Short mmCIF file of C-alpha atoms in Angstrom, two decimals:
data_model
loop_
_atom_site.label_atom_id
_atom_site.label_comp_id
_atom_site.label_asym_id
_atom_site.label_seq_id
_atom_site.Cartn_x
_atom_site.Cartn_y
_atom_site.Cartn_z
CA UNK A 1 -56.13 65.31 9.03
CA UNK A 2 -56.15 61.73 9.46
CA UNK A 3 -56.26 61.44 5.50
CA UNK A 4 -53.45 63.72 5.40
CA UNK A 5 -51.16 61.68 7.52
CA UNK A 6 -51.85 58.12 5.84
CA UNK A 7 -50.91 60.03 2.53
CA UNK A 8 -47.84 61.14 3.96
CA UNK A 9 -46.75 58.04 5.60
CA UNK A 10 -47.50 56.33 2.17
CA UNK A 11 -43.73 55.34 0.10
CA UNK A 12 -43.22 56.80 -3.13
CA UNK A 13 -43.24 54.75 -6.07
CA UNK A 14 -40.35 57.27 -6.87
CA UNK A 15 -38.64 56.81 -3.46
CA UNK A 16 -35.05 55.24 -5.58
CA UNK A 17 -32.33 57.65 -6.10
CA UNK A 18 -31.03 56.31 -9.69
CA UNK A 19 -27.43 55.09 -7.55
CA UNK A 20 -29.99 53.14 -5.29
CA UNK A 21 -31.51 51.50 -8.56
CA UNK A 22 -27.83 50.79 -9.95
CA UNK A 23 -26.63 49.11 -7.03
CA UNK A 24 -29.45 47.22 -6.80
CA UNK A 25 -29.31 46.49 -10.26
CA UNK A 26 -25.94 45.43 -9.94
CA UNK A 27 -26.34 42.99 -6.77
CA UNK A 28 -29.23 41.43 -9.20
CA UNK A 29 -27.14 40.99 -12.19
CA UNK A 30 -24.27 39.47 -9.59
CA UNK A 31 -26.38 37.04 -8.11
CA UNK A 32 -28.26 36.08 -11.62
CA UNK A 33 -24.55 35.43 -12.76
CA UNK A 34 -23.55 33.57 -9.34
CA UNK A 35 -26.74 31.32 -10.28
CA UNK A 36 -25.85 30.71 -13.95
CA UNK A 37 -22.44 29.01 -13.29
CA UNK A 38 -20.11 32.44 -13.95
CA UNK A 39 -18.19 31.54 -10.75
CA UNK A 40 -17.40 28.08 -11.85
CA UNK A 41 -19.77 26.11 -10.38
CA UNK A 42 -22.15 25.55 -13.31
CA UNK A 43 -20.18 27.04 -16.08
CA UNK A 44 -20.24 24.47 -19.03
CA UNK A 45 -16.93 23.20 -19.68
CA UNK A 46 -15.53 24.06 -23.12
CA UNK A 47 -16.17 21.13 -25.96
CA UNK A 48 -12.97 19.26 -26.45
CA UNK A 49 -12.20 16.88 -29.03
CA UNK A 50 -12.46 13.74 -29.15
CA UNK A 51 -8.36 13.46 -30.00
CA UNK A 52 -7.96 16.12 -26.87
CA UNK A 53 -10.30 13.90 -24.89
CA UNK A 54 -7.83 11.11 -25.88
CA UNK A 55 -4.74 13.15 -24.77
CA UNK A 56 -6.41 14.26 -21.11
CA UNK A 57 -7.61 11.05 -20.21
CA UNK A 58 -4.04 8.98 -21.00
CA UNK A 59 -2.25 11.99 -19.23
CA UNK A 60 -4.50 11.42 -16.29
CA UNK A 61 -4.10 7.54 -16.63
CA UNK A 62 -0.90 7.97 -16.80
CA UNK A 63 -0.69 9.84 -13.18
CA UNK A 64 -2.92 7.68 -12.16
CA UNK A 65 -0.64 4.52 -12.66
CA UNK A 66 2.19 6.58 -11.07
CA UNK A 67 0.15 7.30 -8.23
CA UNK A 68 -1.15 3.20 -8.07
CA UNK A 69 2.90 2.60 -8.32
CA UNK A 70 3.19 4.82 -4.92
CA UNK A 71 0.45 3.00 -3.07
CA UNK A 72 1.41 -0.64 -3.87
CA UNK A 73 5.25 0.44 -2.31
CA UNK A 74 3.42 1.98 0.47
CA UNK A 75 1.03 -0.91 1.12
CA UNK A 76 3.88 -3.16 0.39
CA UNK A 77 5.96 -1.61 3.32
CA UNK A 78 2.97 -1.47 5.87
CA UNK A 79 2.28 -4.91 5.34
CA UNK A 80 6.02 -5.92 6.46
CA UNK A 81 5.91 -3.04 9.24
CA UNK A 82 2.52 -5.34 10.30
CA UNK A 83 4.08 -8.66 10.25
CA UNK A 84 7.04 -7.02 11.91
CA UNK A 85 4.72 -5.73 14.19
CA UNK A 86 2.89 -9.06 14.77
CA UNK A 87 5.85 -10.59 15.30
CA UNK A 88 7.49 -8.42 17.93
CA UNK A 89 3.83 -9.01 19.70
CA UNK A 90 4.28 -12.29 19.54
CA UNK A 91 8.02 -12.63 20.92
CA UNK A 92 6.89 -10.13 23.36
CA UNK A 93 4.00 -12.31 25.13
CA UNK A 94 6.21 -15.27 24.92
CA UNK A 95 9.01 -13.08 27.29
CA UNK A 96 6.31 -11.56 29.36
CA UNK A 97 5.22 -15.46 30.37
CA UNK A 98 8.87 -16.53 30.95
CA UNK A 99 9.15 -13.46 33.03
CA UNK A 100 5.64 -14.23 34.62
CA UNK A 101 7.28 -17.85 35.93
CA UNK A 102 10.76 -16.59 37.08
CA UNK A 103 9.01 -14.19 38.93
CA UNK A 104 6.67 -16.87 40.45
CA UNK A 105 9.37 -19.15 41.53
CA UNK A 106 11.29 -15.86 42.97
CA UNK A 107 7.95 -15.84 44.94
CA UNK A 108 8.06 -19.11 46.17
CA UNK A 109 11.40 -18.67 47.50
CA UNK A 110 10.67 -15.12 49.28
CA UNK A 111 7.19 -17.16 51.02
CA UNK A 112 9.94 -19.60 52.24
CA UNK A 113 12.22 -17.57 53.64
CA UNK A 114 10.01 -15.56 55.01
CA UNK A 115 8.18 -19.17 56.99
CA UNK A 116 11.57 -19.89 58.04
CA UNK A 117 11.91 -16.87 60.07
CA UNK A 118 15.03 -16.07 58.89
CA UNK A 119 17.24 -17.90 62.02
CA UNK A 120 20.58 -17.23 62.19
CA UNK A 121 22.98 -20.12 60.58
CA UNK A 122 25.03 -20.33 63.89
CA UNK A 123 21.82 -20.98 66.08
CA UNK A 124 20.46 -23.39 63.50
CA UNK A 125 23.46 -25.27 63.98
CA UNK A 126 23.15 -25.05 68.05
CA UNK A 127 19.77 -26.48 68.15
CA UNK A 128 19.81 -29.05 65.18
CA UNK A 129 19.55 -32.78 66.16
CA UNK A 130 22.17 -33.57 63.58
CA UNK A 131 24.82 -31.01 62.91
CA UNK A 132 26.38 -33.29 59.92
CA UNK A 133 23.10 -32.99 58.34
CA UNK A 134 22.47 -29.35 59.19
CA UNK A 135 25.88 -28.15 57.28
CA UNK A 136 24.79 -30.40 55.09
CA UNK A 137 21.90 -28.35 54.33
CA UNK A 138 23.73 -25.18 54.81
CA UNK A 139 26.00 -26.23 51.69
CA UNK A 140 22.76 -26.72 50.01
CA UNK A 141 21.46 -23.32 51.10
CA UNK A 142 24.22 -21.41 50.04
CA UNK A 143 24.25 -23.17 46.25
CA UNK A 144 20.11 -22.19 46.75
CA UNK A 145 21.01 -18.80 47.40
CA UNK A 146 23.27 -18.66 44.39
CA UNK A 147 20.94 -19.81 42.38
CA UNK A 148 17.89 -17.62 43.62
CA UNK A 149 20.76 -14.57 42.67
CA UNK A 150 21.10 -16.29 38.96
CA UNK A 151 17.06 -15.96 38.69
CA UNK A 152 17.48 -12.76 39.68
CA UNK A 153 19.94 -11.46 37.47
CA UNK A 154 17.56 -13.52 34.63
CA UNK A 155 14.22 -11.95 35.30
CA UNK A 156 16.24 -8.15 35.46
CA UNK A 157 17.91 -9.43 32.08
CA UNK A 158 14.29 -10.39 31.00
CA UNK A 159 12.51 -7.22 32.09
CA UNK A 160 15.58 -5.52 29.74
CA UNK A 161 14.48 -7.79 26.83
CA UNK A 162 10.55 -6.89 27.07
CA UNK A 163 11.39 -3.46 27.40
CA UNK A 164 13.49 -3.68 24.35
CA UNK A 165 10.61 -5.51 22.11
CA UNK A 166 8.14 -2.72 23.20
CA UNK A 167 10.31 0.02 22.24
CA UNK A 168 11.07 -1.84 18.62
CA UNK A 169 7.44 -2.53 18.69
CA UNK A 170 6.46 1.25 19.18
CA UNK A 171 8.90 2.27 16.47
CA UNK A 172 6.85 -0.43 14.13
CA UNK A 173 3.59 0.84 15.19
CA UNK A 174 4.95 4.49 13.96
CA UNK A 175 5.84 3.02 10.27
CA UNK A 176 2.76 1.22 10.27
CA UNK A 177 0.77 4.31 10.77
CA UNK A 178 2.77 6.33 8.70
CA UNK A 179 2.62 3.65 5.66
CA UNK A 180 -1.37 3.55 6.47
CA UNK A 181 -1.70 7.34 6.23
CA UNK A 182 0.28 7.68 2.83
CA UNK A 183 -1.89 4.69 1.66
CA UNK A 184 -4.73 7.06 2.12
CA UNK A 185 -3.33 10.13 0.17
CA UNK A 186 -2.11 7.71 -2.60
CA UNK A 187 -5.90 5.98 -2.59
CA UNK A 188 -7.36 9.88 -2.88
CA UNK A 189 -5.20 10.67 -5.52
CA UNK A 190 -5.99 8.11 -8.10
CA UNK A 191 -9.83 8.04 -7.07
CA UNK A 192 -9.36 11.52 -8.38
CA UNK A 193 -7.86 11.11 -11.59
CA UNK A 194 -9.60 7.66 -12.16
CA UNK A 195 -13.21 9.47 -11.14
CA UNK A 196 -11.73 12.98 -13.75
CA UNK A 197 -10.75 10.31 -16.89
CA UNK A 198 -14.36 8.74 -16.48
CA UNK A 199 -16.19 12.12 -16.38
CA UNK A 200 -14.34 13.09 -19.70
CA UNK A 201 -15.21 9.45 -21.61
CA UNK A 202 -18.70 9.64 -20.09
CA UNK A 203 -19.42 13.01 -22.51
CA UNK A 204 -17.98 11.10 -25.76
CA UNK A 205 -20.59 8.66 -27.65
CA UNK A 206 -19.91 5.19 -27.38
CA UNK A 207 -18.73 5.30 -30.63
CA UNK A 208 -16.28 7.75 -29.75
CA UNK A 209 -14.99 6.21 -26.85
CA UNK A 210 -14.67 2.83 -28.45
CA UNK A 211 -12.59 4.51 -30.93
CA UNK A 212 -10.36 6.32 -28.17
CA UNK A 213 -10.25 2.96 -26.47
CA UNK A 214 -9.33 0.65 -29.90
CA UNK A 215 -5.71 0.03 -29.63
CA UNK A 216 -4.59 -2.95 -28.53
CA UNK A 217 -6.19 -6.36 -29.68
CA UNK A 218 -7.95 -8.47 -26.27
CA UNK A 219 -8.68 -11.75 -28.97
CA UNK A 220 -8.16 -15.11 -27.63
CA UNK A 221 -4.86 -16.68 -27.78
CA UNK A 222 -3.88 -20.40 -26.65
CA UNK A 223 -1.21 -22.10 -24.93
CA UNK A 224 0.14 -23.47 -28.09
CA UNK A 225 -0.30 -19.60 -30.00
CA UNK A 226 2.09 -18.53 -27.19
CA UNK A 227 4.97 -21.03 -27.07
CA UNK A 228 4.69 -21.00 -30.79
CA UNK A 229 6.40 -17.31 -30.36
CA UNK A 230 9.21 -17.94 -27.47
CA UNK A 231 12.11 -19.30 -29.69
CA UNK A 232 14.96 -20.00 -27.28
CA UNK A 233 13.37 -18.35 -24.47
CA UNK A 234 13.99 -19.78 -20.94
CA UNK A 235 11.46 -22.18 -19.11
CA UNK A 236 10.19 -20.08 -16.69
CA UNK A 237 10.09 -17.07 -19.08
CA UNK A 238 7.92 -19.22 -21.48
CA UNK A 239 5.90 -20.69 -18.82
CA UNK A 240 5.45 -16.55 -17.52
CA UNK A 241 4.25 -15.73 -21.16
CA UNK A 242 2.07 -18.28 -21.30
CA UNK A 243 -0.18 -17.40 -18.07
CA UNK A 244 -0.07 -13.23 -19.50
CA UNK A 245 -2.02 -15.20 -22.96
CA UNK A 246 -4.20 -16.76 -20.38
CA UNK A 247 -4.98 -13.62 -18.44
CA UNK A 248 -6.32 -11.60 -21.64
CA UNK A 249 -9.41 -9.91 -21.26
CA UNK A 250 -9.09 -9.91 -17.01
CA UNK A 251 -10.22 -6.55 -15.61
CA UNK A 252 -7.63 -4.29 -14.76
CA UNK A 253 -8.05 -3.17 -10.81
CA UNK A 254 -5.48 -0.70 -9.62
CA UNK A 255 -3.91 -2.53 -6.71
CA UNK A 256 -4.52 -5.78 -7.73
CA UNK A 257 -2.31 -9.25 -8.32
CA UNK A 258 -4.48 -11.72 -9.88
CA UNK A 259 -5.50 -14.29 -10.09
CA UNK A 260 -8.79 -12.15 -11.85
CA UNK A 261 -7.71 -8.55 -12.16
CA UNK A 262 -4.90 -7.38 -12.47
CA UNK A 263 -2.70 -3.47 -12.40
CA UNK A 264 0.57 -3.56 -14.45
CA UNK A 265 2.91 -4.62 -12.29
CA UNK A 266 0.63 -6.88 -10.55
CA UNK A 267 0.09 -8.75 -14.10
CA UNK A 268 4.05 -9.14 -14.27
CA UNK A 269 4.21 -10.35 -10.88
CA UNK A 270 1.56 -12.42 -10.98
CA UNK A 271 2.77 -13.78 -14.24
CA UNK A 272 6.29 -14.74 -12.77
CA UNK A 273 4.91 -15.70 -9.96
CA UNK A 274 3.34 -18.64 -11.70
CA UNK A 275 6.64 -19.51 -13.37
CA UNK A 276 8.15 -19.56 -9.40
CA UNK A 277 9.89 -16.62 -9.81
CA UNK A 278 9.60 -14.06 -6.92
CA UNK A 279 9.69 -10.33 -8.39
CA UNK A 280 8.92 -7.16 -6.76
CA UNK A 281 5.37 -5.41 -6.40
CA UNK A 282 6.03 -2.04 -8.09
CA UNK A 283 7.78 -1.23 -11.34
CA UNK A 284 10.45 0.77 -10.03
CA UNK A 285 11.95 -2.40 -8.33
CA UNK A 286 11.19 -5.15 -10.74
CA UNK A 287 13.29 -2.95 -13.79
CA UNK A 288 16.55 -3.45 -11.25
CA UNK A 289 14.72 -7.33 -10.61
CA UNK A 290 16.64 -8.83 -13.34
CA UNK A 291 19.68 -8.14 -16.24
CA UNK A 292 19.14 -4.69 -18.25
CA UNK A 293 18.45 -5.15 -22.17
CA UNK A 294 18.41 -2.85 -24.52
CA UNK A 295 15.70 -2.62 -26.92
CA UNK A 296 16.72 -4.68 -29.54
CA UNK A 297 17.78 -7.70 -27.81
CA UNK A 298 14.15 -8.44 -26.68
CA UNK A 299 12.85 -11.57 -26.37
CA UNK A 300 9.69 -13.04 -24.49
CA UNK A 301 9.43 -12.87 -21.55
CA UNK A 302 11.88 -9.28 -20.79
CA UNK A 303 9.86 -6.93 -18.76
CA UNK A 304 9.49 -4.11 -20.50
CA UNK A 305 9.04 0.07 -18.69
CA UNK A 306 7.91 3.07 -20.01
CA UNK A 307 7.48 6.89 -19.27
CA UNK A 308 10.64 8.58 -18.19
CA UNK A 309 8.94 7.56 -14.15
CA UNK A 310 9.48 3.96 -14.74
CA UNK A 311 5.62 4.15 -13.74
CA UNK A 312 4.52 1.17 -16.44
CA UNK A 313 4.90 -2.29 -17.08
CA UNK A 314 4.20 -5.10 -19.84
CA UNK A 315 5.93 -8.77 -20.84
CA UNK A 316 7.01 -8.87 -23.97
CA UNK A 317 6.07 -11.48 -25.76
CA UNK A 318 7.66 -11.21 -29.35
CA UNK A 319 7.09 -9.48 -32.65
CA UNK A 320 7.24 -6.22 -31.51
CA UNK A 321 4.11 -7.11 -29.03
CA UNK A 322 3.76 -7.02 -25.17
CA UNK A 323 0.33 -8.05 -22.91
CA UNK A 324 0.10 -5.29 -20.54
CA UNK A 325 -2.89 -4.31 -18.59
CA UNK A 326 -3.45 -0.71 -19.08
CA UNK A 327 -5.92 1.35 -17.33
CA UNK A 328 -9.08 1.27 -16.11
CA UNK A 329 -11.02 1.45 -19.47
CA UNK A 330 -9.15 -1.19 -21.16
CA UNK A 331 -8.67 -5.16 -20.17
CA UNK A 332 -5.39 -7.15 -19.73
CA UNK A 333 -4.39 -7.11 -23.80
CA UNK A 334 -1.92 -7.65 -26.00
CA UNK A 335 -0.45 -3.72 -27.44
CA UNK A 336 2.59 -2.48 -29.39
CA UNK A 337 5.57 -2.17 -27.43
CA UNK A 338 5.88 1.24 -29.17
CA UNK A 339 2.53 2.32 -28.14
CA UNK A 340 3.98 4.11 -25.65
CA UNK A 341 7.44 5.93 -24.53
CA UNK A 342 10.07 3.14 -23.78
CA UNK A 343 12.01 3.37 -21.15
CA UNK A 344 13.91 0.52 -20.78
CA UNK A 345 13.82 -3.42 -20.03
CA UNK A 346 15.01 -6.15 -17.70
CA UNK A 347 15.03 -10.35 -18.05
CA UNK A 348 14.46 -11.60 -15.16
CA UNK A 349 15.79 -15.23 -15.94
#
């Protein structure tokens, strides 16, 4: 009996229905697809070229550099809404310590009355020892109280002033936080293309990516090579040309102005800077910086744009050549103006 009951509790080895052993079958080949990348997780990307390579990554550069343009307006703008914001601060502290003192000597006059009892004028008179003297200091009493009334009126004037600053300096504080905050979305987005364009080079051969990366020429050029090319160029447009020569080879660093790495705009900047010129930090305000020029008039020193989003820069610097610094994977060079789409240019002096 107890034989017969172990056999019957024992499972089948034919227990499946054949749906049972589909689904199951099915879950299996679901997960062994899940774990092979058919989701798109681990699914091997599809082999580009190296000449599509070359077309993703400059697209992506290319947004990148718009997206660089975005965060040096926006870090531009919270750095005045900080100084503004420092400065307000500043103002405000030095009202709050004028107030402080107005209020003290309003103080010292409310302890005084108050030691004096407050006597009526006509029985001050009655028992003084000299009445001259008394109205005397009545006169001088009343011009007091006058004056007591014009600190006042100051320290409720003041208190109006402070509460001014802190309102302007709220309103500040606002912009500063709102500059800060698209900072960070501007930062994401180019980590994100800059982080994509690498991943791409990184599955080329050097070879390969030396040969996406070969325009432009980074070779040594002096002080003398550069004037050599101005003609009737201005001063400061010469001397501008002649610190982009020096800067060949530096590193470009989205964001940055010099004096060792530089983005596009921050080359021309820096470049003009050096020249004492002031210009503008992105490229959409330093093409309206100077006089427009069409493309044939150029001479060193124009600024020159391209991409229909004003979103590069480069100084031209004659024979059909500009130093620009381009992206990420290339240094500050010298390149074809017609290496990329033009889209206009501006001389600054």
């Amino acid at each position: 009996m107890t034989a017969h009951v172990a056999a019957h509790r024992r499972p089948s080895r034919h227990s499946l229905s054949g749906s049972t052993v589909r689904t199951a079958a099915t879950i299996a080949l679901a997960g062994a697809a899940t774990a092979a990348g058919l989701d798109g997780t681990g699914q091997a990307a599809p082999r580009l070229t190296p000449e599509q390579v070359k077309a993703r990554v400059d697209k992506l550069y290319q947004e990148a550099e718009t997206a660089t343009q975005k965060y040096d307006a926006a870090r531009e703008k919270a750095d005045t809404a900080e100084k503004r914001l420092r400065t307000l601060g500043d103002e405000a502290a030095r009202r709050q310590q004028k107030l402080n003192s107005a209020r003290d000597a309003l103080g010292s006059i409310a302890a005084a009355q108050y030691r004096d009892g407050g006597i009526d004028p006509v029985m001050r008179l009655l028992l003084s020892d000299d009445p001259r003297r008394y109205l005397d200091g009545a006169a001088f009493a009343e011009q007091a109280g006058a004056r007591q009334a014009a600190a006042v009126a100051d320290v409720r004037r003041q208190l109006r002033e402070i509460g001014r600053l802190r309102g302007d300096a709220h309103v500040e504080l606002t912009s500063f936080r709102s500059r800060q905050e698209e900072l960070r979305r501007q930062k994401k987005t180019v980590t994100a293309k800059l982080d994509e364009a690498r991943r791409l080079l990184s599955r080329l051969s050097p070879r390969r990516r030396a040969a996406i990366d070969g325009n432009g020429d980074t070779g040594h050029v002096t002080r003398a090579d550069a004037r050599t090319a101005l003609g009737t160029t201005s001063p400061r447009a010469a001397a501008a040309v002649a610190y982009a020569y020096e800067k060949l080879g530096s590193p470009y660093v989205w964001g940055a102005t010099g004096p060792h790495a530089f983005d596009c705009s921050g080359l021309t900047q820096a470049a003009y800077r050096s020249a004492g010129v002031s210009l503008p930090r992105t490229t959409y305000a330093q093409i309206n910086a100077g006089r427009r020029v069409p493309r044939s008039e150029l001479r060193p020193g124009d600024l020159v744009f391209f991409y229909s989003g004003i979103s590069h820069v480069g100084l031209y610097v004659g024979n059909g050549q500009m130093i620009h610094a381009p992206n990420p994977s290339a240094p500050v060079r010298l390149a074809p103006v017609d290496q990329m789409p033009f889209a206009g240019a501006a001389r600054v002096v």
